[in-house]
Short mmCIF file of C-alpha atoms in Angstrom, two decimals:
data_model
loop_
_atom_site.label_atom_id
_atom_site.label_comp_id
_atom_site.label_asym_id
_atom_site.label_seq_id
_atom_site.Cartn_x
_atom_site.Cartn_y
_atom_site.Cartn_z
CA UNK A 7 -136.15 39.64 107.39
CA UNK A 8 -137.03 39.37 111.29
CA UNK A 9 -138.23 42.75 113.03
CA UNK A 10 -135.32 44.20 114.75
CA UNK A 11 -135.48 44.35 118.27
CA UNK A 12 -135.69 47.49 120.84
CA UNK A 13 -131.87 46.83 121.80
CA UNK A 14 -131.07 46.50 118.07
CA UNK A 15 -132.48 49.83 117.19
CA UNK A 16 -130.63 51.67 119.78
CA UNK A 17 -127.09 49.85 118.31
CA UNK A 18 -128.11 51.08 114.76
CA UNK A 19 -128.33 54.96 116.17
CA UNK A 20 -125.78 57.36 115.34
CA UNK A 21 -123.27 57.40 117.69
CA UNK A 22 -123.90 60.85 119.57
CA UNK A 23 -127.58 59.75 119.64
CA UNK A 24 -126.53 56.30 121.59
CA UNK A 25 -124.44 58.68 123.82
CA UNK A 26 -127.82 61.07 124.65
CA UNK A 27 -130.13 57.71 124.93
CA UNK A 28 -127.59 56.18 127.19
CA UNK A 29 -127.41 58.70 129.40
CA UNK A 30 -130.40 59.50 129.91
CA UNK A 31 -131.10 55.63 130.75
CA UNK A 32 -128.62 56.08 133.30
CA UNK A 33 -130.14 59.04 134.53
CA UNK A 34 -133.49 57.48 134.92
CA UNK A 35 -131.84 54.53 137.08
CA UNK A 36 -130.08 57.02 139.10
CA UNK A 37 -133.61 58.18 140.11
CA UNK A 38 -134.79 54.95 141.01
CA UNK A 39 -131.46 53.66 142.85
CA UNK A 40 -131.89 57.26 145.06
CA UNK A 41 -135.70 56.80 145.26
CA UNK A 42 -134.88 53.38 146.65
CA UNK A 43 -131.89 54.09 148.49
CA UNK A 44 -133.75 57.42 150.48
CA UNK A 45 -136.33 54.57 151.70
CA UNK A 46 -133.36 52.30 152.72
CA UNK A 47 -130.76 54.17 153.08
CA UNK A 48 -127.30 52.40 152.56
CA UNK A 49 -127.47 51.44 149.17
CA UNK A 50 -124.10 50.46 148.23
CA UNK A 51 -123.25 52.42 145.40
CA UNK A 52 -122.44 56.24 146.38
CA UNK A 53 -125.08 58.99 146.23
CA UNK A 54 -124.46 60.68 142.45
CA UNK A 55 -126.00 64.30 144.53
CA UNK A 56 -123.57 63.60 147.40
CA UNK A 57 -122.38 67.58 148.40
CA UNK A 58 -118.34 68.12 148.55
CA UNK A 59 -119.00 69.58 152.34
CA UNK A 60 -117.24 67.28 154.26
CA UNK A 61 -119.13 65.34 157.01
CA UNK A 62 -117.33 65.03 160.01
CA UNK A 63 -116.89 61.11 161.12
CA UNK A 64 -116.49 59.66 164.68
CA UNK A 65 -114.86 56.28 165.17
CA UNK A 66 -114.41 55.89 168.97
CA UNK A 67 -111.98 53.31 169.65
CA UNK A 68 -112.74 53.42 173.03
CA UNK A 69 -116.29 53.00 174.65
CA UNK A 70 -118.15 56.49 174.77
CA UNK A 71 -121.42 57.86 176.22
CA UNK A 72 -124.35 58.05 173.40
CA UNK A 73 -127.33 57.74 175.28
CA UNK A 74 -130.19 59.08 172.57
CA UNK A 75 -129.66 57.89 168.92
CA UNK A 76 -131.35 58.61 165.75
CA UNK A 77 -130.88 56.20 162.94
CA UNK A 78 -131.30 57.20 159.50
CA UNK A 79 -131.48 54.05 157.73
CA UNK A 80 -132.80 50.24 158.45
CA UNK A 81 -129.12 48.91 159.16
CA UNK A 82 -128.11 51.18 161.54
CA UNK A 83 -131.41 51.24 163.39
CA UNK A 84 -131.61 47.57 163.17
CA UNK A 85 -127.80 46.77 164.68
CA UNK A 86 -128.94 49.71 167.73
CA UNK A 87 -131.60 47.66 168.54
CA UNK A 88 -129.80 44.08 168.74
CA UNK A 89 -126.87 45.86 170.70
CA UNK A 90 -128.52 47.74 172.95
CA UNK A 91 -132.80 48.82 172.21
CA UNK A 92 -133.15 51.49 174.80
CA UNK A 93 -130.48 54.02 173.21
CA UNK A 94 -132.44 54.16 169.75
CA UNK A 95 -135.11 56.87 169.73
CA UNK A 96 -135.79 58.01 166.15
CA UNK A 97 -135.14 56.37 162.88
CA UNK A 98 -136.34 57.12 159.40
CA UNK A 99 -139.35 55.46 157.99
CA UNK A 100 -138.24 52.14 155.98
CA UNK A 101 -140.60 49.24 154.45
CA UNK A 102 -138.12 47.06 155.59
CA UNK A 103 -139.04 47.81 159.50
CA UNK A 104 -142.01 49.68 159.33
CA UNK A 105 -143.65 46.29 159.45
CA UNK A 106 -141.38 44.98 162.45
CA UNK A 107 -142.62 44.80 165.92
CA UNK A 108 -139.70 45.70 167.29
CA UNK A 109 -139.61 49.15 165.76
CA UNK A 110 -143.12 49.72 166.81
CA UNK A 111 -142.68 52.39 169.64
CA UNK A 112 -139.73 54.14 168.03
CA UNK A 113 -140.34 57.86 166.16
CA UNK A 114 -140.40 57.63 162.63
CA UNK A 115 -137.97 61.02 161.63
CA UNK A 116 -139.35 60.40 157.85
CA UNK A 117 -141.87 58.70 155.83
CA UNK A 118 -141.60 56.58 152.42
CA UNK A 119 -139.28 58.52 150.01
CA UNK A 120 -139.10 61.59 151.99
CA UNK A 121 -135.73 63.32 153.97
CA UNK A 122 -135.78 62.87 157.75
CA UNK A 123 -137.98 66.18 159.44
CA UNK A 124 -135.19 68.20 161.46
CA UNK A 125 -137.40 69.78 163.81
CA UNK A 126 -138.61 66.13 164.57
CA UNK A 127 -135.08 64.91 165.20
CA UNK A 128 -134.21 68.09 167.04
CA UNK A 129 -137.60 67.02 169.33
CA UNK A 130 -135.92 63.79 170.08
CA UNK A 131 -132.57 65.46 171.21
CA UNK A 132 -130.13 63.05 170.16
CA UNK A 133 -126.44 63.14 171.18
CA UNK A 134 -125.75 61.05 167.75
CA UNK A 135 -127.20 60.66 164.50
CA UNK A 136 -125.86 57.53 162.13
CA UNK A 137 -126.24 58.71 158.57
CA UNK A 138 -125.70 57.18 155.80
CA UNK A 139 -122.43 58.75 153.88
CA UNK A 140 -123.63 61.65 151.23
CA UNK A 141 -127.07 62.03 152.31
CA UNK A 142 -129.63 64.51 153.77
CA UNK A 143 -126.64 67.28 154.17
CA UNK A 144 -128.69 70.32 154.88
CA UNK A 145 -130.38 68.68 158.34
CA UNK A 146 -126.50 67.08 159.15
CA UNK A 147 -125.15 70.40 159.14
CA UNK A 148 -127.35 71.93 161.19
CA UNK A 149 -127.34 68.85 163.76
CA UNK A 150 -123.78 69.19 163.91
CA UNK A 151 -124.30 73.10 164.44
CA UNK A 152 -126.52 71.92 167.31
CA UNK A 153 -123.94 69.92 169.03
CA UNK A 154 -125.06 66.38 167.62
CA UNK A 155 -122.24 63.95 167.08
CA UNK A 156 -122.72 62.73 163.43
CA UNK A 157 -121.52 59.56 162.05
CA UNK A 158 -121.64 58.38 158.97
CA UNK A 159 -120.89 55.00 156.99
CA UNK A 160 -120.48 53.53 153.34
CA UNK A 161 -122.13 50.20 153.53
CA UNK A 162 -119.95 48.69 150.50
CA UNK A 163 -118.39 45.09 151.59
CA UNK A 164 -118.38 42.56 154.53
CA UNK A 165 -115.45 44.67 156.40
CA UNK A 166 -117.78 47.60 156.67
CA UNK A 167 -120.68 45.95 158.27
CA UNK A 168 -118.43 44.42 161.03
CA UNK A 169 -116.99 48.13 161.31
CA UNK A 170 -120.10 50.04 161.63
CA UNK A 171 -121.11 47.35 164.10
CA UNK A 172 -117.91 47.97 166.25
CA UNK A 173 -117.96 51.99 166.13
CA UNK A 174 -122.07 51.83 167.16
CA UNK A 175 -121.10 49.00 169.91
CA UNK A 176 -118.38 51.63 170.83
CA UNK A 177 -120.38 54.52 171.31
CA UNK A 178 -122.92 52.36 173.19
CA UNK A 179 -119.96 51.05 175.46
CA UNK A 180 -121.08 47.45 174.36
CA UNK A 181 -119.96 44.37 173.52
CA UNK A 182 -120.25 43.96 169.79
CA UNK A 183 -118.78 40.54 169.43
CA UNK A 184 -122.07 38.22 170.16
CA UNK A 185 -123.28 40.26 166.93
CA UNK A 186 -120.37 39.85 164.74
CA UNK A 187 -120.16 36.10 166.13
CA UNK A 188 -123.60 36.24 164.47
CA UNK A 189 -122.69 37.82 161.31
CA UNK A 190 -120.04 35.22 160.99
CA UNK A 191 -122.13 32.21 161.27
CA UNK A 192 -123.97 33.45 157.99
CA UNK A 193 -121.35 32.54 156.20
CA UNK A 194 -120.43 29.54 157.52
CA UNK A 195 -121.49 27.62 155.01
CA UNK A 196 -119.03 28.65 151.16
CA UNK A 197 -119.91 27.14 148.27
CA UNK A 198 -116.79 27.92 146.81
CA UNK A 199 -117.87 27.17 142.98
CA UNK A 200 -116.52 27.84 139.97
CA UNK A 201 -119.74 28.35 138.26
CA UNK A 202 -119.25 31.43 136.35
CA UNK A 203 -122.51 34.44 137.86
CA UNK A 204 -123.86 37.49 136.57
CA UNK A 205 -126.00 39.55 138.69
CA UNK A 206 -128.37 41.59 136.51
CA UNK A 207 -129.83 44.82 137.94
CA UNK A 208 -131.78 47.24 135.85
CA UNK A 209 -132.41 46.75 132.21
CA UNK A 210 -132.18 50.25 130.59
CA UNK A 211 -129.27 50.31 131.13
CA UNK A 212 -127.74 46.95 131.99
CA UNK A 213 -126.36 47.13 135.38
CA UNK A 214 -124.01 44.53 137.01
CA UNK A 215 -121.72 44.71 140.26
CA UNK A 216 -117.77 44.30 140.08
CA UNK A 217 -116.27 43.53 143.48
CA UNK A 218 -116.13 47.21 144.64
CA UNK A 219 -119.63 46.91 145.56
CA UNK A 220 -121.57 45.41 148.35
CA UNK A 221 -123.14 42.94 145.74
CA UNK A 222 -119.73 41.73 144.53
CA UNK A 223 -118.19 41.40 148.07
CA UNK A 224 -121.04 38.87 149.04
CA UNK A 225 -119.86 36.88 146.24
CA UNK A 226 -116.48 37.05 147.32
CA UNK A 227 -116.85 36.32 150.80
CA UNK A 228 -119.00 33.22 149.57
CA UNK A 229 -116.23 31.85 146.82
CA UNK A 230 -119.05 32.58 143.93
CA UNK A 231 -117.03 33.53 140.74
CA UNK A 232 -118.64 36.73 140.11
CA UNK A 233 -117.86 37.46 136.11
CA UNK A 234 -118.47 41.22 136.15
CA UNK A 235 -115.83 41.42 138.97
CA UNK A 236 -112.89 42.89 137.54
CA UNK A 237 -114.40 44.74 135.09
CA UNK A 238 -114.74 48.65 135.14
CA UNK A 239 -117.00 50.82 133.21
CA UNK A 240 -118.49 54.18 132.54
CA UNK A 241 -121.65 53.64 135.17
CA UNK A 242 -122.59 56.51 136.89
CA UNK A 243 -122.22 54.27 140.31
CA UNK A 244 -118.98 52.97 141.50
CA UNK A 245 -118.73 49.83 142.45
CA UNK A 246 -120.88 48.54 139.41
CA UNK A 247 -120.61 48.45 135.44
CA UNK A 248 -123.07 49.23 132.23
CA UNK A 249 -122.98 45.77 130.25
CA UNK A 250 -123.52 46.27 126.49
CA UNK A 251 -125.70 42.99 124.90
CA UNK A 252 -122.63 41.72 123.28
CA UNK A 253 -120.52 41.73 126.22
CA UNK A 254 -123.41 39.56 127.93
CA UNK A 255 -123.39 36.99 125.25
CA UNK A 256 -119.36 37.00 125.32
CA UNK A 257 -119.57 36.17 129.14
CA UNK A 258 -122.12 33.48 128.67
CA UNK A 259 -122.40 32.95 132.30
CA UNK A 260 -123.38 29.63 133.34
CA UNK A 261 -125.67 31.07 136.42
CA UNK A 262 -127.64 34.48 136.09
CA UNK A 263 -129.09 36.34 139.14
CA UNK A 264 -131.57 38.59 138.63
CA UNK A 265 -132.47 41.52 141.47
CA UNK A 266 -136.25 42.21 141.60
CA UNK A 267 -135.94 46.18 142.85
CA UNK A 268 -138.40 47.73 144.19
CA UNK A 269 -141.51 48.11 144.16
CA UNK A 270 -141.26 44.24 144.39
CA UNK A 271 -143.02 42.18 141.63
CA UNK A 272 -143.51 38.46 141.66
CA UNK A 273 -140.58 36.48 140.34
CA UNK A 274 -141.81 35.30 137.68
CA UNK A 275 -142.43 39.47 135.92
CA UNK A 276 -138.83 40.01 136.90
CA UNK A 277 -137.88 36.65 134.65
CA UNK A 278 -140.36 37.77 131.84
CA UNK A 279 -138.98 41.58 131.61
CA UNK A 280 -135.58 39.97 130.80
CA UNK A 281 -137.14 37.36 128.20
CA UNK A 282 -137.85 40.49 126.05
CA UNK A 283 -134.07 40.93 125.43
CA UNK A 284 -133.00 39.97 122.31
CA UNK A 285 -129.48 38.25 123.81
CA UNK A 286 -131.84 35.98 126.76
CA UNK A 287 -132.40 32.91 124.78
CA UNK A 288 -128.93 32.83 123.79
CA UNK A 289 -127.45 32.47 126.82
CA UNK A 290 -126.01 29.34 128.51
CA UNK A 291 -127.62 30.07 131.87
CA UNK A 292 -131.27 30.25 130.30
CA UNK A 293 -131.16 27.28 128.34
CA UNK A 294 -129.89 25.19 131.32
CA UNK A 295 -132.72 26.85 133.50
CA UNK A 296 -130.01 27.83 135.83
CA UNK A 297 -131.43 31.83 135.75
CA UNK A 298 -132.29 32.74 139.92
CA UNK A 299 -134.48 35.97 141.22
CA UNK A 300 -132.87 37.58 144.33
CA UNK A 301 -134.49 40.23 146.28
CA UNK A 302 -132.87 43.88 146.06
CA UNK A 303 -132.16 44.12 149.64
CA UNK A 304 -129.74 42.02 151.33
CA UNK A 305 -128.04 41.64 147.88
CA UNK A 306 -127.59 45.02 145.92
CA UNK A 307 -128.49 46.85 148.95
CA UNK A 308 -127.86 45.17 152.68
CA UNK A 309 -131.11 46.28 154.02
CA UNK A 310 -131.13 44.79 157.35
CA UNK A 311 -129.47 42.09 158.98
CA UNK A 312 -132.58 39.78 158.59
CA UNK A 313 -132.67 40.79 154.86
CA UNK A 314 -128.47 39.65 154.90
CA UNK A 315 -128.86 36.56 156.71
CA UNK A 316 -131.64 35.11 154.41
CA UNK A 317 -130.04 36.37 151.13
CA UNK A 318 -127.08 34.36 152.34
CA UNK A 319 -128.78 31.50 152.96
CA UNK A 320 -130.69 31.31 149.66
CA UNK A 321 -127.64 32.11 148.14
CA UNK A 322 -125.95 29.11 150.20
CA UNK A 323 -128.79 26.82 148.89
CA UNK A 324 -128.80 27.80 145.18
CA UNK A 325 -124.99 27.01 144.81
CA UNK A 326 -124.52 23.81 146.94
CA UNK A 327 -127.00 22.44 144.70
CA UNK A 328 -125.68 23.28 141.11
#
């Protein structure tokens, strides 16, 4: 009789034992989604140690006056820069832009993994601070103590993007359109198949977007028939869904995209990891070779606009050719 598999093991556990393994899977990705999402900042999927206090929100509809801005993740520094370079004078520490010329002579308000140094910030003496919604609470409340207009954003769908865009163009009292004109011309180009796709994200547990995640609206706003879209689940992120082996094999998608998180490996570890699942060889997507590895920013979490435009493109690529 063949050796039972790691997956098969858990299914034979007692019931209240699956329920301890499980979440304590979950709990582990929480720590990595968190780990990764304090480096980049506006993961999709909320914070799971988000605080109840209430952060206050500013929307100008009108142009205002921010002259010195802090930016606490990659996005937000990012669309400063392209709107308007001179108003941006902090922004956390991000592997995305660490690397970028561009960001070269701004202060770094954190490093790697760690929160953003108030008395650094403070230093700076911003008028507004862009946050990303549910983090770093502590130094928020006591910039907003300090007079510091705080704004903060949930990066979840297309819609937000252009809206964050038009609220930082606003405070800058600048015209946001040549950026959303460029926005739009990434996805000018729509598939529009009806090839059935599973993203895959984490395998302990098995992780997939539905469409109220930043994932599954790039699918939408591309045509892409996203299989995990409607479903809804017991994950401890909304906005994506814990997928059981059996429910994988009942999809049978015909394309599977598979999100190499970080620390980045090389494609072909991320494709091997998932080999070791006792479903992979089973599926339709795998046999027909039609199994693609998509990097974690720009798709489960938007990163930057660079990261966006190229995940859109490769994205564009992969389905006008199927």
């Amino acid at each position: 009789m063949p050796k039972k598999t790691q997956l098969n093991k858990i299914f034979s556990l007692p019931k209240n034992l699956q329920k301890i393994f499980y979440r304590g899977a979950v709990f582990l990705l929480s720590c990595i989604l968190i780990a990764c999402s304090t480096t980049n900042q506006n993961i999709s999927t909320p914070n799971p140690n988000k605080s109840n206090t209430p952060v206050s929100i500013t929307s100008p509809s009108s142009p205002s006056s921010a002259s010195r801005i802090v930016a606490l993740s990659p996005i937000a520094a990012d669309i400063i820069y392209e709107l308007d370079k001179t108003k941006l004078v902090g922004m956390a520490g991000s592997s995305l832009l660490n690397q970028d010329g561009r960001f070269q002579t701004i202060s770094r308000v954190s490093e790697g993994r760690t929160p953003p140094n108030l008395e650094k910030i403070i230093a700076l003496k911003p008028d507004l601070a862009i946050v990303p919604e549910g983090f770093y609470q502590p130094q928020v409340q006591k910039l907003k103590e300090l007079g510091v207009t705080i704004y903060s954003y949930n990066l979840n769908n297309w819609q937000s993007l252009e809206k964050l865009t038009q609220d930082i163009a606003n405070y800058l009292g600048v015209n946001a359109q040549p950026l959303l004109t460029r926005y739009e011309s990434f996805l000018a180009n729509k598939p529009g198949k009806e090839t059935s796709t599973l993203v895959l994200t984490g395998t302990k547990p098995i992780i997939s977007p539905n469409k109220n995640s930043w994932a599954g609206d790039i699918l939408k706003q591309l045509n892409i028939k996203n299989v995990t879209a409607e479903l809804q689940g017991q994950s401890a992120f909304k906005g994506y869904v814990t997928l059981s082996a059996e429910k994988i094999l009942e999809i049978n998608p015909d394309v599977i995209i598979l999100i190499n998180t970080p620390p980045a490996k090389a494609d072909a570890a991320v494709i091997s990891d998932w080999q070791k699942e006792s479903f992979w060889q089973n599926l339709k997507a795998t046999k027909n070779n039609q199994v693609y590895v998509f990097d974690y920013h720009g798709l489960i979490n938007a990163g930057s606009i660079d990261s966006i435009e190229k995940t859109l493109k490769r994205m564009n690529e992969v389905f006008s050719n199927l």
